[in-house]
Coordinates of C-alpha atoms in Angstrom, one line a residue:
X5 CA 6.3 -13.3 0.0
X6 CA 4.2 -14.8 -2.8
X7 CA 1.4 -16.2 -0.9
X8 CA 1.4 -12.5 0.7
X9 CA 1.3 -10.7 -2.3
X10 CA -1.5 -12.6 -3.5
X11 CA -3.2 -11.9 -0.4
X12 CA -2.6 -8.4 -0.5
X13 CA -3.9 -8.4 -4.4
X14 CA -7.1 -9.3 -3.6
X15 CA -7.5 -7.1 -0.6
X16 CA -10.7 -5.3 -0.6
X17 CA -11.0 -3.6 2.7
X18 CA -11.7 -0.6 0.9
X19 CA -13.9 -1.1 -1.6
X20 CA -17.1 0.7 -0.1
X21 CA -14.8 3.5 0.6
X22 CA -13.6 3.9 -2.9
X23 CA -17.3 3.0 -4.2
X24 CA -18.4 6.3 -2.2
X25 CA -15.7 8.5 -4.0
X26 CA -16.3 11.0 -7.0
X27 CA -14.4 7.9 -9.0
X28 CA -16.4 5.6 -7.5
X29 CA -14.0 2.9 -8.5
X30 CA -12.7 -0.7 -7.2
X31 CA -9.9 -1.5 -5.5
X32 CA -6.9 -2.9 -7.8
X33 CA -3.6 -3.1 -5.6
X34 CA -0.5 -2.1 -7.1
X35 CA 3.1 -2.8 -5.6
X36 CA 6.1 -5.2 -6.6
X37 CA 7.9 -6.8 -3.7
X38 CA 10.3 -9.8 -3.8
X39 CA 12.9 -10.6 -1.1
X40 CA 15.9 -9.9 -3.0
X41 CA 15.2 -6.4 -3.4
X42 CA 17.6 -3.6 -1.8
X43 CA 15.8 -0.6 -2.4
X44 CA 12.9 0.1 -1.2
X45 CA 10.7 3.0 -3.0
X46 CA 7.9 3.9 -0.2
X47 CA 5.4 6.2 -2.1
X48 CA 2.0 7.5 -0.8
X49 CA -0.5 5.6 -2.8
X50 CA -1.0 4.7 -6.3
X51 CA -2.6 8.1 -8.6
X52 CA -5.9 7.5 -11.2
X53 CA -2.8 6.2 -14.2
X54 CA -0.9 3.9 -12.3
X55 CA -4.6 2.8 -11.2
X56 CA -5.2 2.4 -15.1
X57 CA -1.6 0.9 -15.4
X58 CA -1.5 -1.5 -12.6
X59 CA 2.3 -0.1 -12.7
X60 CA 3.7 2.1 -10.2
X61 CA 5.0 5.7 -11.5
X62 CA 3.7 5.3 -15.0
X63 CA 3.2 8.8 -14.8
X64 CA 4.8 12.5 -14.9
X65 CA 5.4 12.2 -11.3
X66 CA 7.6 8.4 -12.2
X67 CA 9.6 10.1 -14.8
X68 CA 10.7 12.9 -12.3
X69 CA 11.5 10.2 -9.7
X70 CA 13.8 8.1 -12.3
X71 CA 15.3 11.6 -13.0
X72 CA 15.7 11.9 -9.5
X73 CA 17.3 8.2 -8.4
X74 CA 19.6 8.6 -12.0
X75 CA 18.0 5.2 -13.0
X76 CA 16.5 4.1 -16.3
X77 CA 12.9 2.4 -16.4
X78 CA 14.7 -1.2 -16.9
X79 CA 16.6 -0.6 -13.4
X80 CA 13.6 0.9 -11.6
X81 CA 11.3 -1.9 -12.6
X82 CA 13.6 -4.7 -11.6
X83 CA 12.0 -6.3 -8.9
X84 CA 15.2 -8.4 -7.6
X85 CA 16.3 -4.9 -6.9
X86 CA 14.2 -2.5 -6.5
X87 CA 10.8 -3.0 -4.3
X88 CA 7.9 -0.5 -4.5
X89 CA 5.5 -0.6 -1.6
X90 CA 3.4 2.5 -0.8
X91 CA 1.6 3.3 2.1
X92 CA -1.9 2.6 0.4
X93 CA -1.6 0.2 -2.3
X94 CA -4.8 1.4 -4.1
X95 CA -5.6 4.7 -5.7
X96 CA -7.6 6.4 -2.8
X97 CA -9.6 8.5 -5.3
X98 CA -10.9 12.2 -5.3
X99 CA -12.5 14.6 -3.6
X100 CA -13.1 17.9 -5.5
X101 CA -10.8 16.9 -7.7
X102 CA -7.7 16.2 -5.3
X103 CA -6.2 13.0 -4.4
X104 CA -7.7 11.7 -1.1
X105 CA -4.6 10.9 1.7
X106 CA -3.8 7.3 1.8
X107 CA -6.2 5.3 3.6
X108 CA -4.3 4.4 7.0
X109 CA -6.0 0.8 7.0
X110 CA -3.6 -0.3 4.7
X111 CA -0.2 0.0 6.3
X112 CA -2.0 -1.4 9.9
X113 CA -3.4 -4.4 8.2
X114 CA -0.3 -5.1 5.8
X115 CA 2.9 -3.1 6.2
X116 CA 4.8 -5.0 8.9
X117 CA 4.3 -8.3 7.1
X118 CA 5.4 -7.3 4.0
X119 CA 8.6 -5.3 5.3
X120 CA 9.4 -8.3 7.3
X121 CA 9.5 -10.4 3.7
X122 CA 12.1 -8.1 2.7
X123 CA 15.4 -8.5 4.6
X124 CA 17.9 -7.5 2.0
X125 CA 17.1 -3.3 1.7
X126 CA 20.1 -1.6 1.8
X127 CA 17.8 1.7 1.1
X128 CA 14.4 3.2 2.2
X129 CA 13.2 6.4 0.2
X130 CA 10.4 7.2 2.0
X131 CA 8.2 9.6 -0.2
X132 CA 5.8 12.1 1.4
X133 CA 4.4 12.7 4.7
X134 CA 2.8 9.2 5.8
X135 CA 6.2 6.7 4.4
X136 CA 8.7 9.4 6.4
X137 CA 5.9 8.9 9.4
X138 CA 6.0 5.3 9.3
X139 CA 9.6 4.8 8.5
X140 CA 11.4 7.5 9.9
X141 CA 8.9 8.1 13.0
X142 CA 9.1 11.7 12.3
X143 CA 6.4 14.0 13.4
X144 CA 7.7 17.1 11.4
X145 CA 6.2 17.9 8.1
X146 CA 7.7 17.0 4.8
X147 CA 10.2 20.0 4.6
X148 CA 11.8 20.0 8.0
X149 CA 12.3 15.9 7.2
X150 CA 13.7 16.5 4.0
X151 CA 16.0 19.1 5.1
X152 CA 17.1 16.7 7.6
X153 CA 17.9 14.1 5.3
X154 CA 21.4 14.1 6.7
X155 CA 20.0 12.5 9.8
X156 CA 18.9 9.5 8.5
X157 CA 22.0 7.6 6.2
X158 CA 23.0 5.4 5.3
X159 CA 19.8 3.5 5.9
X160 CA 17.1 6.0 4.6
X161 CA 16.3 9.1 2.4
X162 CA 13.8 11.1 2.8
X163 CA 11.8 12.9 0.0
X164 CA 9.3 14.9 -1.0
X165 CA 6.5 13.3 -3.6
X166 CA 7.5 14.3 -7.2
X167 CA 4.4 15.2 -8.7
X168 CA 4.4 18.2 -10.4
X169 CA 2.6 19.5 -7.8
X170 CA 5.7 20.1 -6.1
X171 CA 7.4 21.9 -8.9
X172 CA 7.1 25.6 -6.9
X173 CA 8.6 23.4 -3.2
X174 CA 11.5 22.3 -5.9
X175 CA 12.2 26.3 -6.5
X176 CA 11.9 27.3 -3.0
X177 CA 14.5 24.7 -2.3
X178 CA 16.8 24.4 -4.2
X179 CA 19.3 22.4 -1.8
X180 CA 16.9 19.7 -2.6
X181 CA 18.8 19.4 -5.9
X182 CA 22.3 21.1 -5.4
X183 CA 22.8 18.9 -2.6
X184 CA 20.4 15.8 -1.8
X185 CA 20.3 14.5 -5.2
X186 CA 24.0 13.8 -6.1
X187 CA 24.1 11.9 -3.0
X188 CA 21.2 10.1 -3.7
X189 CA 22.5 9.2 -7.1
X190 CA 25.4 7.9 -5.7
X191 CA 23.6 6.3 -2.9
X192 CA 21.1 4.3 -5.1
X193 CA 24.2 3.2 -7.2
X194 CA 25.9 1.5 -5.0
X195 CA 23.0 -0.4 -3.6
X196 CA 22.2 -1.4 -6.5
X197 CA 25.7 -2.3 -8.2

């Protein structure tokens, strides 16, 4: 998992696109992935902070998510435990000032390996449309997967991202948080106790 790591730190595949967005910016791959982890947090792709960062969820959206899971910052970023892998591991960029979808050459060239180098997840979050896609093999959008979240224990949880962005899907639903999230709580717990 090291030597792939490495590999996928130096990736540059999509350096020309990046170059060509409003950002115009290089690529700088951000994830944290070691075998013994048993929870897997799959996000979309990294946003222009956690770009600055080179840390996933340094951001609004990361403190929602730790609200979310019930975990501090020391839990979240322990990599024996807790893996973070998203779909694209660099910041796509912009266009008119929106985040650009996840480039799909990054999960074709390098998802399979690295999910393969992680045989001890106990739990898969998959966060947004693409992870729930790849993970769950859903066709439905983000709602109708969430809602379904039921469907897919003990192995797998589905949610939506946690940017603030969200903040008028968290009103319109609020079985997101009367419901899903104590049993996510005490789902994460107990993988990770």
């Amino acid at each position: 998992m090291t030597d792939l790591a490495t590999r996928i730190r130096a990736c540059a595949l999509c350096a020309e696109r990046f170059a060509a967005t409003e950002t115009a910016h290089h690529p700088r791959p951000v994830l944290r992935v070691v075998p013994t982890a048993r929870l897997l947090i799959a996000g979309q792709a990294p946003g222009a902070r956690v770009h600055a960062s080179g840390t996933p969820f340094t951001d609004p959206s990361g403190d929602r998510l730790r609200d979310w899971l019930g975990l501090d910052e020391a839990v979240f970023y322990d990599t024996t435990r807790v893996a973070i892998l998203p779909m694209a591991f660099c910041f796509p960029g912009y266009r008119k000032g929106a985040d650009l979808p996840p480039p799909p050459i990054c999960a074709r060239t390098w998802r399979a390996s690295v999910m393969q180098g992680l045989p001890n997840l106990r739990l898969i979050l998959p966060i947004g449309g693409p992870a729930q896609r790849w993970h769950l093999g859903t066709r439905e959008g983000v709602t109708a997967t969430v809602l379904r979240w039921r469907d897919f224990l003990p192995g797998a949880i589905p949610l939506p991202h946690p940017s603030w962005r969200n903040t008028g899907w968290l009103k319109r639903n609020p079985w997101f948080a009367a419901e899903l999230l104590p049993v996510l709580r005490a789902r994460v717990a107990e993988v990770l106790s």
